[in-house]
Structure formats: structure tokens, C-alpha cells
mmCIF file of C-alpha atoms in Angstrom:
data_model
loop_
_atom_site.group_PDB
_atom_site.id
_atom_site.type_symbol
_atom_site.label_atom_id
_atom_site.label_comp_id
_atom_site.label_asym_id
_atom_site.label_seq_id
_atom_site.Cartn_x
_atom_site.Cartn_y
_atom_site.Cartn_z
ATOM 1 C CA MET A 1 45.169 5.040 -2.343
ATOM 2 C CA LYS A 2 43.862 3.443 -5.780
ATOM 3 C CA ALA A 3 45.461 0.487 -6.882
ATOM 4 C CA ALA A 4 46.703 1.646 -10.153
ATOM 5 C CA LEU A 5 48.616 4.502 -8.624
ATOM 6 C CA PHE A 6 50.033 2.152 -6.012
ATOM 7 C CA LYS A 7 51.144 -0.129 -8.906
ATOM 8 C CA ALA A 8 53.168 2.624 -10.505
ATOM 9 C CA MET A 9 54.706 3.704 -7.481
ATOM 10 C CA VAL A 10 55.803 0.366 -6.343
ATOM 11 C CA ASN A 11 57.161 -0.677 -9.490
ATOM 12 C CA LEU A 12 59.393 2.554 -9.584
ATOM 13 C CA TRP A 13 60.854 1.787 -5.828
ATOM 14 C CA PRO A 14 64.278 1.297 -6.133
ATOM 15 C CA PRO A 15 64.636 -1.970 -4.062
ATOM 16 C CA LEU A 16 62.267 -3.581 -6.320
ATOM 17 C CA PHE A 17 63.085 -1.523 -9.644
ATOM 18 C CA PHE A 18 66.854 -2.474 -9.369
ATOM 19 C CA SER A 19 65.965 -6.177 -8.792
ATOM 20 C CA GLY A 20 63.919 -6.467 -11.917
ATOM 21 C CA ILE A 21 60.837 -7.012 -9.726
ATOM 22 C CA LYS A 22 57.665 -5.653 -11.180
ATOM 23 C CA VAL A 23 54.104 -6.017 -10.184
ATOM 24 C CA THR A 24 52.106 -7.003 -13.400
ATOM 25 C CA TYR A 25 48.793 -7.024 -12.020
ATOM 26 C CA LEU A 26 47.016 -5.479 -8.948
ATOM 27 C CA ALA A 27 43.665 -5.834 -8.210
ATOM 28 C CA THR A 28 41.574 -2.759 -7.686
ATOM 29 C CA ASP A 29 40.442 -4.287 -4.075
ATOM 30 C CA TYR A 30 44.080 -5.355 -3.263
ATOM 31 C CA LYS A 31 42.819 -9.099 -3.055
ATOM 32 C CA GLU A 32 45.609 -10.302 -5.720
ATOM 33 C CA THR A 33 48.575 -9.400 -6.804
ATOM 34 C CA ARG A 34 51.109 -10.575 -9.500
ATOM 35 C CA VAL A 35 54.805 -10.277 -9.648
ATOM 36 C CA THR A 36 57.473 -11.115 -12.187
ATOM 37 C CA LEU A 37 61.231 -10.975 -11.673
ATOM 38 C CA LYS A 38 62.935 -10.900 -14.858
ATOM 39 C CA LEU A 39 66.163 -12.679 -15.430
ATOM 40 C CA ARG A 40 68.754 -10.175 -16.226
ATOM 41 C CA TRP A 41 72.584 -10.296 -16.377
ATOM 42 C CA TYR A 42 72.778 -7.914 -13.276
ATOM 43 C CA ASN A 43 70.421 -10.275 -11.302
ATOM 44 C CA GLN A 44 71.525 -13.755 -11.962
ATOM 45 C CA ASN A 45 73.589 -15.778 -9.924
ATOM 46 C CA TYR A 46 77.172 -17.227 -10.708
ATOM 47 C CA VAL A 47 75.416 -20.352 -12.633
ATOM 48 C CA ARG A 48 73.475 -17.886 -14.467
ATOM 49 C CA THR A 49 70.162 -18.614 -13.087
ATOM 50 C CA GLN A 50 67.653 -16.321 -10.843
ATOM 51 C CA TYR A 51 69.482 -15.294 -7.710
ATOM 52 C CA GLY A 52 67.885 -16.952 -4.473
ATOM 53 C CA GLY A 53 67.850 -13.524 -2.691
ATOM 54 C CA SER A 54 65.893 -11.722 -5.418
ATOM 55 C CA LEU A 55 63.409 -14.729 -5.434
ATOM 56 C CA MET A 56 62.761 -14.208 -1.710
ATOM 57 C CA SER A 57 62.761 -10.298 -2.123
ATOM 58 C CA MET A 58 59.974 -10.848 -4.793
ATOM 59 C CA THR A 59 57.393 -12.433 -2.517
ATOM 60 C CA ASP A 60 58.434 -9.639 0.673
ATOM 61 C CA PRO A 61 55.982 -7.020 0.916
ATOM 62 C CA TRP A 62 52.934 -8.213 -0.874
ATOM 63 C CA TYR A 63 50.713 -9.913 1.828
ATOM 64 C CA MET A 64 51.332 -7.181 4.185
ATOM 65 C CA LEU A 65 50.305 -4.566 1.734
ATOM 66 C CA MET A 66 47.284 -6.365 0.676
ATOM 67 C CA ILE A 67 46.012 -6.907 4.203
ATOM 68 C CA MET A 68 46.894 -3.503 5.226
ATOM 69 C CA ASN A 69 44.869 -2.166 2.541
ATOM 70 C CA ASN A 70 41.777 -4.362 3.274
ATOM 71 C CA LEU A 71 41.792 -4.005 6.833
ATOM 72 C CA GLY A 72 42.520 -0.354 7.039
ATOM 73 C CA ARG A 73 44.319 1.891 9.745
ATOM 74 C CA ASP A 74 42.803 -0.072 12.789
ATOM 75 C CA TYR A 75 45.444 -2.906 12.597
ATOM 76 C CA PHE A 76 49.004 -3.489 13.179
ATOM 77 C CA VAL A 77 50.282 -5.470 10.352
ATOM 78 C CA TRP A 78 54.034 -6.392 9.967
ATOM 79 C CA ASP A 79 55.681 -9.337 7.761
ATOM 80 C CA LYS A 80 57.182 -11.472 10.724
ATOM 81 C CA HIS A 81 58.825 -14.683 9.226
ATOM 82 C CA ALA A 82 59.685 -16.170 5.667
ATOM 83 C CA GLU A 83 61.235 -19.160 4.535
ATOM 84 C CA ILE A 84 62.017 -20.576 1.210
ATOM 85 C CA ASP A 85 62.329 -23.934 -0.470
ATOM 86 C CA TYR A 86 64.113 -23.858 -3.616
ATOM 87 C CA ILE A 87 62.738 -26.719 -5.956
ATOM 88 C CA SER A 88 64.441 -26.202 -9.423
ATOM 89 C CA PRO A 89 66.646 -23.575 -10.789
ATOM 90 C CA GLY A 90 65.214 -20.390 -12.486
ATOM 91 C CA LYS A 91 66.265 -20.264 -15.846
ATOM 92 C CA THR A 92 63.725 -17.860 -17.235
ATOM 93 C CA HIS A 93 61.797 -14.863 -15.768
ATOM 94 C CA VAL A 94 59.867 -16.121 -12.779
ATOM 95 C CA HIS A 95 56.568 -15.423 -11.488
ATOM 96 C CA ALA A 96 54.361 -15.270 -8.314
ATOM 97 C CA GLN A 97 50.790 -14.600 -7.440
ATOM 98 C CA PHE A 98 49.213 -13.433 -4.180
ATOM 99 C CA THR A 99 45.731 -13.833 -3.360
ATOM 100 C CA LEU A 100 43.519 -12.903 -0.287
ATOM 101 C CA THR A 101 40.041 -14.295 -0.016
ATOM 102 C CA ASP A 102 36.982 -12.650 1.667
ATOM 103 C CA GLU A 103 37.223 -15.882 4.255
ATOM 104 C CA ILE A 104 40.731 -15.175 4.923
ATOM 105 C CA LEU A 105 40.201 -11.416 5.844
ATOM 106 C CA GLY A 106 37.048 -12.670 7.850
ATOM 107 C CA GLU A 107 39.160 -15.181 9.837
ATOM 108 C CA ILE A 108 41.918 -12.450 10.429
ATOM 109 C CA ARG A 109 39.071 -10.115 11.852
ATOM 110 C CA ALA A 110 37.492 -12.840 13.796
ATOM 111 C CA LYS A 111 40.962 -13.791 15.453
ATOM 112 C CA THR A 112 41.989 -10.259 16.198
ATOM 113 C CA ALA A 113 38.614 -8.761 17.374
ATOM 114 C CA ASN A 114 39.763 -8.799 20.947
ATOM 115 C CA GLY A 115 43.073 -7.395 20.771
ATOM 116 C CA GLU A 116 44.777 -10.966 20.095
ATOM 117 C CA LYS A 117 47.856 -11.318 17.794
ATOM 118 C CA TYR A 118 47.090 -13.404 14.905
ATOM 119 C CA VAL A 119 50.103 -14.936 12.541
ATOM 120 C CA PRO A 120 48.513 -16.550 9.698
ATOM 121 C CA GLU A 121 51.046 -18.240 7.250
ATOM 122 C CA PHE A 122 50.662 -18.044 3.534
ATOM 123 C CA LEU A 123 52.435 -20.241 0.785
ATOM 124 C CA VAL A 124 53.654 -18.802 -2.420
ATOM 125 C CA GLU A 125 54.799 -20.613 -5.367
ATOM 126 C CA ILE A 126 57.336 -19.193 -7.673
ATOM 127 C CA LYS A 127 57.230 -20.645 -11.186
ATOM 128 C CA ASP A 128 59.065 -19.986 -14.315
ATOM 129 C CA ASP A 129 57.871 -19.031 -17.844
ATOM 130 C CA ASN A 130 57.274 -22.762 -18.546
ATOM 131 C CA ASN A 131 54.814 -22.791 -15.254
ATOM 132 C CA GLN A 132 57.517 -25.012 -13.827
ATOM 133 C CA LEU A 133 57.682 -24.768 -9.787
ATOM 134 C CA VAL A 134 61.230 -23.229 -9.045
ATOM 135 C CA ALA A 135 60.541 -22.325 -5.218
ATOM 136 C CA ARG A 136 57.862 -22.306 -2.539
ATOM 137 C CA VAL A 137 57.959 -19.524 0.126
ATOM 138 C CA LYS A 138 56.040 -19.560 3.483
ATOM 139 C CA ARG A 139 55.230 -15.893 4.686
ATOM 140 C CA ARG A 140 54.058 -15.362 8.025
ATOM 141 C CA VAL A 141 52.235 -11.918 8.749
ATOM 142 C CA TYR A 142 51.535 -10.646 12.554
ATOM 143 C CA ILE A 143 48.377 -8.914 12.962
ATOM 144 C CA LYS A 144 46.545 -7.315 15.687
ATOM 145 C CA LEU A 145 43.725 -4.829 16.111
ATOM 146 C CA LYS A 146 45.142 -1.477 17.571
ATOM 147 C CA PRO A 147 43.971 -0.660 20.980
ATOM 148 C CA ARG A 148 42.011 2.347 19.860
ATOM 149 C CA ALA A 149 39.934 0.293 17.685
ATOM 150 C CA ARG A 150 38.882 -2.173 20.390
ATOM 151 C CA ASN A 151 35.416 -2.181 21.927
ATOM 152 C CA ASN A 152 36.879 -3.526 25.153
ATOM 153 C CA GLU A 153 39.652 -1.337 25.974
ATOM 154 C CA THR A 154 40.866 1.892 26.313
ATOM 155 C CA PRO A 155 44.303 2.911 24.570
ATOM 156 C CA ASP A 156 47.221 4.348 26.604
ATOM 157 C CA ALA A 157 48.179 7.874 26.218
ATOM 158 C CA ASN A 158 50.063 7.249 22.995
ATOM 159 C CA GLY A 159 47.898 4.669 21.451
ATOM 160 C CA ILE A 160 51.013 2.029 21.272
ATOM 161 C CA ASP A 161 50.909 -1.342 23.005
ATOM 162 C CA PRO A 162 54.591 -2.099 23.910
ATOM 163 C CA ASP A 163 53.931 -5.764 22.935
ATOM 164 C CA ASP A 164 53.048 -4.860 19.309
ATOM 165 C CA VAL A 165 56.453 -3.358 19.146
ATOM 166 C CA ASN A 166 58.790 -5.606 21.178
ATOM 167 C CA ASN A 167 57.469 -9.075 21.361
ATOM 168 C CA ASN A 168 55.584 -9.758 18.321
#
């Protein structure tokens, strides 16, 4: 799907739209995404700063989606783990940037070439309008080459490896 259409669609997706989360930039090659979370009356916490759950949500699908669009349909790609470290209160709109390089994609392909799972970790910094650090989020993404795409294996009848579903 073309990045511009995907950006328009995801910006209307209710979980993001109603949280005030918006993709402000999506590279045509899906290697960079920028996201903003606006501070509004309906998404602030009790002390009128950015709600922590929204800070985490603004980082949720991006690496998974960027990797899926770069690797294609021959890979299982799932968000696996995330943790957040709150640094300072978000008193303004906040922003996050997600970047994939050719080196990262090459490493993923190399580490999954024979069907091994690979779980790289990505660090995302969330900054406010004044470029002050609000939070750091670590995101881990599960990646595995599907059996049908492996040179050394024949997929089972339905092409699903139970390990990919149950033990990732």
C-alpha cells in the first residue's frame, strides 16, 4: 500500500484518532515515521500532563508496521514487548520518531534466514515541543521467516509453525 494512503487511513483509525495520536510523516519507503500526541483536555491525566498510557500507545505499532512493509509477506512480525521510562512530565504536545536503516533490515534478514526467530530492541525517545525528553520506550519486535519462504524447509499443510503462534 502506498505510504500516503496508509498514513491517511491510520490517522483515522479510532484507537489513535480518539487518543489524539497522529502520524505527521511517513516515508514512502516506510523507513521513517514521525508521530505526535496532542495534549488535550480529554487525554491528559489528573495533574494535566500527558497520560502515560497514551505515551506508550503512541509508540505501539510503528516498528512492527515499518518492518512488515519492508520485509514483505514472507515474515511473521509481531510486537512482543515494551517498557517505558518516564523522565519528565509532558506538559505540551509530544513527538516520537521511528527509523529503520538498511543495516537494520539486513541484520534482520541475516538473523532469520534459516527460520530462527529474532527479537531486536528499538529505543524510542518521546520529546515535548521544547525538545525536552519526556520518556524513553524500549520496544521489542518478534520476527521470523515463514516456513514457505525458507530454502531448507517444507511447510506443513497449512503453512503455520505452531512455535510462531504459541511460543514467541
